[in-house]
PDB file of C-alpha atoms in Angstrom:
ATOM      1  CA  UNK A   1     -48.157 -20.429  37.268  1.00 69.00           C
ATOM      2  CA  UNK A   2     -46.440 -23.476  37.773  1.00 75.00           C
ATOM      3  CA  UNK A   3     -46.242 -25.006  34.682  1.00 78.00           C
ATOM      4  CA  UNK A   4     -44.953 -21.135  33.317  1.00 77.00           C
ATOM      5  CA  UNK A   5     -42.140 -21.830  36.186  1.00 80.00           C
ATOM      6  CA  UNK A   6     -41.559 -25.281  34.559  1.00 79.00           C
ATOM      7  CA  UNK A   7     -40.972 -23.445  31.277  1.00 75.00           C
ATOM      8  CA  UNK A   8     -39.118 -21.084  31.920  1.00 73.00           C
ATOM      9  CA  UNK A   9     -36.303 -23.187  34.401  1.00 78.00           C
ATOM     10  CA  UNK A  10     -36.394 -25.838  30.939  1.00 76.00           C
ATOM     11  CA  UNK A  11     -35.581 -22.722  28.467  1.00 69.00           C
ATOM     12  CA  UNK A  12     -32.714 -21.312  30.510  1.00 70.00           C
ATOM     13  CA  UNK A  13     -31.053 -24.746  30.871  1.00 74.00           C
ATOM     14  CA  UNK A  14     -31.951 -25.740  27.097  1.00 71.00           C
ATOM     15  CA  UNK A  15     -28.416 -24.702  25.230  1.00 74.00           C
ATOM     16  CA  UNK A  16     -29.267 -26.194  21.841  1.00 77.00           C
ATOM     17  CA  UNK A  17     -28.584 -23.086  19.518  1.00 77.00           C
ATOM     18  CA  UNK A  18     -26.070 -21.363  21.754  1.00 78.00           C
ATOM     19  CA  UNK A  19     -23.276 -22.324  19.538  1.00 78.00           C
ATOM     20  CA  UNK A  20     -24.881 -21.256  16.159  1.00 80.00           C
ATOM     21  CA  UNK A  21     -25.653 -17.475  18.197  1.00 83.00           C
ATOM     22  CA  UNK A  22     -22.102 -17.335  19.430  1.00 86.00           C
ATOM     23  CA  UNK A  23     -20.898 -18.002  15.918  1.00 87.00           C
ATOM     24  CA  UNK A  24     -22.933 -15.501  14.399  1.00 89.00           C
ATOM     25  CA  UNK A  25     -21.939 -12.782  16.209  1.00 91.00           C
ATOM     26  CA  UNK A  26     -18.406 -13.617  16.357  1.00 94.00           C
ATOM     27  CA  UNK A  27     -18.152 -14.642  12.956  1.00 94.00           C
ATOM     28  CA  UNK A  28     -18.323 -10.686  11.461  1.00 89.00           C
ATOM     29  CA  UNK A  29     -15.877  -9.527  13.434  1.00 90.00           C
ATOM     30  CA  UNK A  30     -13.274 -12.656  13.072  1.00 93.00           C
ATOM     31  CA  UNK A  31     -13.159 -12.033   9.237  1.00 89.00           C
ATOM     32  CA  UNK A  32     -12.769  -8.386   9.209  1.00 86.00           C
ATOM     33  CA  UNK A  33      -9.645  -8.897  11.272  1.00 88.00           C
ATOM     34  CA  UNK A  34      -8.902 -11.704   9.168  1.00 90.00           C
ATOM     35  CA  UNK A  35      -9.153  -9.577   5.340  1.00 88.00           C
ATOM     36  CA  UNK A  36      -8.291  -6.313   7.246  1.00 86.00           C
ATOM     37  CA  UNK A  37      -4.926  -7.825   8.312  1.00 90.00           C
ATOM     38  CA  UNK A  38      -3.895  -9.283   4.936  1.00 90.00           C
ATOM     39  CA  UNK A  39      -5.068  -5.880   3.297  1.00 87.00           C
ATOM     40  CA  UNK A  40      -2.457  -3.936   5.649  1.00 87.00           C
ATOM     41  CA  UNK A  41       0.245  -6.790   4.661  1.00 91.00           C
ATOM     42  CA  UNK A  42      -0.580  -6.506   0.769  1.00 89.00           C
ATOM     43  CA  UNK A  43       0.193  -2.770   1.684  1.00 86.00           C
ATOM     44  CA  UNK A  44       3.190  -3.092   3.202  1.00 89.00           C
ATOM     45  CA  UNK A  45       4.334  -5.732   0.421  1.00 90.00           C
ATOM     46  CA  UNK A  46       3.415  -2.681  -2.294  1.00 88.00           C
ATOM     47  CA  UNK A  47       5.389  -0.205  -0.502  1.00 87.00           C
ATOM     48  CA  UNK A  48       8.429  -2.957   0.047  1.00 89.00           C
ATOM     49  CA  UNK A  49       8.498  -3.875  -3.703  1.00 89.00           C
ATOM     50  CA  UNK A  50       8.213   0.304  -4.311  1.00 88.00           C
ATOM     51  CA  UNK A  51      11.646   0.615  -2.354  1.00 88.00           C
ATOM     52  CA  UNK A  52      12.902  -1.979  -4.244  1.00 89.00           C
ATOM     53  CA  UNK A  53      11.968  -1.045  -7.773  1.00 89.00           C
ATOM     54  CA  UNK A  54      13.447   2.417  -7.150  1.00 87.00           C
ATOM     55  CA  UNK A  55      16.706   0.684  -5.986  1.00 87.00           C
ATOM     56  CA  UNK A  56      16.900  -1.281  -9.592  1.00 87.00           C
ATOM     57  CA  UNK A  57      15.954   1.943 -11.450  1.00 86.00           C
ATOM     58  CA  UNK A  58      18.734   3.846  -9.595  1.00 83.00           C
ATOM     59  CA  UNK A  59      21.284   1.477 -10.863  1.00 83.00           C
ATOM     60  CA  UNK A  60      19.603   1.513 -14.366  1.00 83.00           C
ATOM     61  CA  UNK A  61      20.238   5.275 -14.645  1.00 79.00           C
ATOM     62  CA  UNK A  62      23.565   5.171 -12.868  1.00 76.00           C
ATOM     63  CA  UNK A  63      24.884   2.517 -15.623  1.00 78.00           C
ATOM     64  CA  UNK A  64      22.869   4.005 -18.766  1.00 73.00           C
ATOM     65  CA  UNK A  65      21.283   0.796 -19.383  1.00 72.00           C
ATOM     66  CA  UNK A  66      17.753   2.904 -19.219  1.00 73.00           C
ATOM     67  CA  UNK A  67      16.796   5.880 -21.493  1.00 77.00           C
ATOM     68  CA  UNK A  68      14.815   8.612 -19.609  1.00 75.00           C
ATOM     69  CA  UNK A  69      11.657   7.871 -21.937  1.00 79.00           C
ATOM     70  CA  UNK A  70      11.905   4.583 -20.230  1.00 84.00           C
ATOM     71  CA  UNK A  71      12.375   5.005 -16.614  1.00 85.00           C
ATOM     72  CA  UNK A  72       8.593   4.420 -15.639  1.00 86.00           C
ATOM     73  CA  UNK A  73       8.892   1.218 -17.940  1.00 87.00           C
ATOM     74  CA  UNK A  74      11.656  -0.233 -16.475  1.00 88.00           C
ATOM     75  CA  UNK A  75      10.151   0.875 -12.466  1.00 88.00           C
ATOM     76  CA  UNK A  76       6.736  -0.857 -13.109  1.00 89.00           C
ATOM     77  CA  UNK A  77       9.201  -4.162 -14.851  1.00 90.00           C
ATOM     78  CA  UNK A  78      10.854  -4.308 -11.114  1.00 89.00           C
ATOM     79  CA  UNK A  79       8.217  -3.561  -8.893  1.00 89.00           C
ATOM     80  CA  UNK A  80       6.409  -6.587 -10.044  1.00 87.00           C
ATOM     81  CA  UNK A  81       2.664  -7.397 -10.556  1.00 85.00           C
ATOM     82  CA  UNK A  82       1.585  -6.391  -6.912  1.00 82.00           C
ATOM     83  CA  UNK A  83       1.909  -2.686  -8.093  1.00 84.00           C
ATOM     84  CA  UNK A  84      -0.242  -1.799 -10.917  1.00 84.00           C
ATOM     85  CA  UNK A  85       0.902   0.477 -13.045  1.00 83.00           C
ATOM     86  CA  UNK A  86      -1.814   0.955 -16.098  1.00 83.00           C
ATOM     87  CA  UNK A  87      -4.497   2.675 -13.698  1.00 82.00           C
ATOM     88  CA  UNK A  88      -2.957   6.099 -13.316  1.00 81.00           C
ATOM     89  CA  UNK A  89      -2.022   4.497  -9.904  1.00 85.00           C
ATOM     90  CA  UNK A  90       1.803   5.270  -9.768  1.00 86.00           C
ATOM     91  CA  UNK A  91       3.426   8.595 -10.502  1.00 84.00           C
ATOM     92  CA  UNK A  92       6.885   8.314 -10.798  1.00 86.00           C
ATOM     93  CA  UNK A  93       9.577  11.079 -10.884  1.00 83.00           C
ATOM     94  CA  UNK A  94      13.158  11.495 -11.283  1.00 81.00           C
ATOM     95  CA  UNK A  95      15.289  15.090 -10.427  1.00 76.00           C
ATOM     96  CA  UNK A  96      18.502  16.616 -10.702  1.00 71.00           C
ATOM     97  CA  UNK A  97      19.145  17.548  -7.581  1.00 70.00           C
ATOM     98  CA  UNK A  98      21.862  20.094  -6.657  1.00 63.00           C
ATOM     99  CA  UNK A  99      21.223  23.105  -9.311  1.00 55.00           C
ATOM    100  CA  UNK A 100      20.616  26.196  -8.223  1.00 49.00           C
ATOM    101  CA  UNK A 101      18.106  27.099 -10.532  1.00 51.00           C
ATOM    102  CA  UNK A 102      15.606  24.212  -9.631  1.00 49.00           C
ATOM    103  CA  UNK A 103      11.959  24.589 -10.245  1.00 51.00           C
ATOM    104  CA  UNK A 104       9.876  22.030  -8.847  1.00 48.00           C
ATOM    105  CA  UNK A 105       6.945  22.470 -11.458  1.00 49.00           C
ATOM    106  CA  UNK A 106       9.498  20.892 -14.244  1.00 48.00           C
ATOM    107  CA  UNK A 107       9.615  18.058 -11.847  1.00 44.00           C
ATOM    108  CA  UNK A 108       9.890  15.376 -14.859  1.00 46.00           C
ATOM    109  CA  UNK A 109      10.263  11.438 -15.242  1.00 49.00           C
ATOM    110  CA  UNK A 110      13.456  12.358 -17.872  1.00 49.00           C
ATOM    111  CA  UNK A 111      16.351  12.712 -16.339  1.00 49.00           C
ATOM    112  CA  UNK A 112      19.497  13.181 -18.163  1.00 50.00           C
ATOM    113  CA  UNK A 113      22.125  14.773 -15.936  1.00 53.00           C
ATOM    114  CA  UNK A 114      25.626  13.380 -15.746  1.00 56.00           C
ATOM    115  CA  UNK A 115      26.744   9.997 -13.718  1.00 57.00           C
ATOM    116  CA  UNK A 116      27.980  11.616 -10.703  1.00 63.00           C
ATOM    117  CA  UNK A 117      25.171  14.360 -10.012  1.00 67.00           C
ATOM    118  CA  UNK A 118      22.617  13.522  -6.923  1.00 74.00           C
ATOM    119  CA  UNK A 119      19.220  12.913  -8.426  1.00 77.00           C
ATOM    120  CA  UNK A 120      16.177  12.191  -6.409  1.00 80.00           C
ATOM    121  CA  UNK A 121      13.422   9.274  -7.120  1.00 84.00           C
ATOM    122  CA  UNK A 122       9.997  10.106  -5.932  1.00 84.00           C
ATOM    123  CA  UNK A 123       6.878   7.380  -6.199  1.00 86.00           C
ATOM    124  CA  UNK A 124       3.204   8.123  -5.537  1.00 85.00           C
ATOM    125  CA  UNK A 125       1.425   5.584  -5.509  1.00 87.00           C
ATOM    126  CA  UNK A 126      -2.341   5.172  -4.549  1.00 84.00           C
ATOM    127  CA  UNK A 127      -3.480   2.127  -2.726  1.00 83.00           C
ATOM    128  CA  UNK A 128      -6.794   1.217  -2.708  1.00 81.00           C
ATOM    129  CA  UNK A 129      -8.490  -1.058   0.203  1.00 80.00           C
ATOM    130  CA  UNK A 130     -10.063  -4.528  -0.983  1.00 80.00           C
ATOM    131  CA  UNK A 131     -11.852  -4.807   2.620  1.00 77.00           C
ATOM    132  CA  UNK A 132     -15.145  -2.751   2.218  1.00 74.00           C
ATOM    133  CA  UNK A 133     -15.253  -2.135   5.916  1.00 70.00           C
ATOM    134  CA  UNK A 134     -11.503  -0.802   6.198  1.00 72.00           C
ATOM    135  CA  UNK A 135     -12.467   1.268   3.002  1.00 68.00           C
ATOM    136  CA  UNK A 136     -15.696   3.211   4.737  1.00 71.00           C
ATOM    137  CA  UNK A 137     -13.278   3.900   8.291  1.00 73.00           C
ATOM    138  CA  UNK A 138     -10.182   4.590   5.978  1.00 73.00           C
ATOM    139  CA  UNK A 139      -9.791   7.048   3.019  1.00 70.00           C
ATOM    140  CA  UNK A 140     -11.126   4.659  -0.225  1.00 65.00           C
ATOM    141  CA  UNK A 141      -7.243   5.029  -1.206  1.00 70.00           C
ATOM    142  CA  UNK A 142      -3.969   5.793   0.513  1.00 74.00           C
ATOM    143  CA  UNK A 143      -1.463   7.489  -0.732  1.00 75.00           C
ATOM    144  CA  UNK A 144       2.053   5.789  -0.549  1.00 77.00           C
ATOM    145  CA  UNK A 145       5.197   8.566  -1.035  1.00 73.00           C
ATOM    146  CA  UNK A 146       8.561   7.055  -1.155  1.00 72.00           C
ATOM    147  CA  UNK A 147      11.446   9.245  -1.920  1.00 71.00           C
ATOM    148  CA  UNK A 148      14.706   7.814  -2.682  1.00 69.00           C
ATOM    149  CA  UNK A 149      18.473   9.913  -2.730  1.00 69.00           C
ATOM    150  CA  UNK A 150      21.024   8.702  -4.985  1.00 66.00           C
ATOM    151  CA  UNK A 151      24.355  10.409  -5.094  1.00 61.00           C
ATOM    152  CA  UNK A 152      26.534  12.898  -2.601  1.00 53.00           C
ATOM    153  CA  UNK A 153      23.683  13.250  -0.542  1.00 46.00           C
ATOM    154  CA  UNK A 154      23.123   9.857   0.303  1.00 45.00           C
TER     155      UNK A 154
END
């Protein structure tokens, strides 16, 4: 009995290993903070450089430099290589605003109208988590809207 006494005071005292458990369970945790946290940031950088690249297209229409055929083109130029635009990622549209008769199912990516009518710039764009643990507690893929107003609604 004593020597089990003698045992057991010498294993509560021993803390070789304590630092190696401590680790390991803390270790998990730290790094999905860690990748969760620069997932969120590459997500707000995405939707930053969307806002942007619909700025630059809105002042590529408003001067002419852009043909309608080549709005998406020049979007996915100014938005940069964080947003990837060959995956069916990005929807982009561009519409006349202001008419009367507007349908919503001809929403379209050409728009033609004249200089000084209001047109409106709406980006989808589908952002998928890297993290694999924010991707089971998230949807697999958000969906990032950004809707821009150019013109006498602004």
């Amino acid at each position: 009995m004593r020597c089990l006494r003698k045992r057991g005071r010498r294993f509560v005292r021993d803390k070789r290993g304590a630092t190696a458990v401590e680790f390991a369970m803390v270790i998990g945790p730290m790094l999905l903070l860690a990748f969760g946290t620069l997932d969120f940031a590459l997500l707000l950088w995405r939707t930053a450089s969307l806002d942007n690249a619909a700025l630059v297209l809105h002042k590529e229409i408003r001067s002419r430099a852009t043909a309608p055929a080549e709005y998406q083109a020049a979007f996915c130029q100014a938005a940069g290589s964080l947003v990837s635009c060959d995956d069916g990622s990005l929807t982009l549209r561009v519409v006349r605003l202001g008419d009367s008769n507007y349908d919503s199912s001809r929403d379209r990516v050409g728009y033609s109208g004249r200089e000084e009518d209001p047109f409106l710039i709406r980006v989808n764009y589908r952002h998928a988590f890297m993290t694999p643990m924010i991707s089971s507690i998230l949807p697999r893929r958000i969906l990032v809207t950004r809707y821009r107003l150019y013109g006498e609604y602004e």
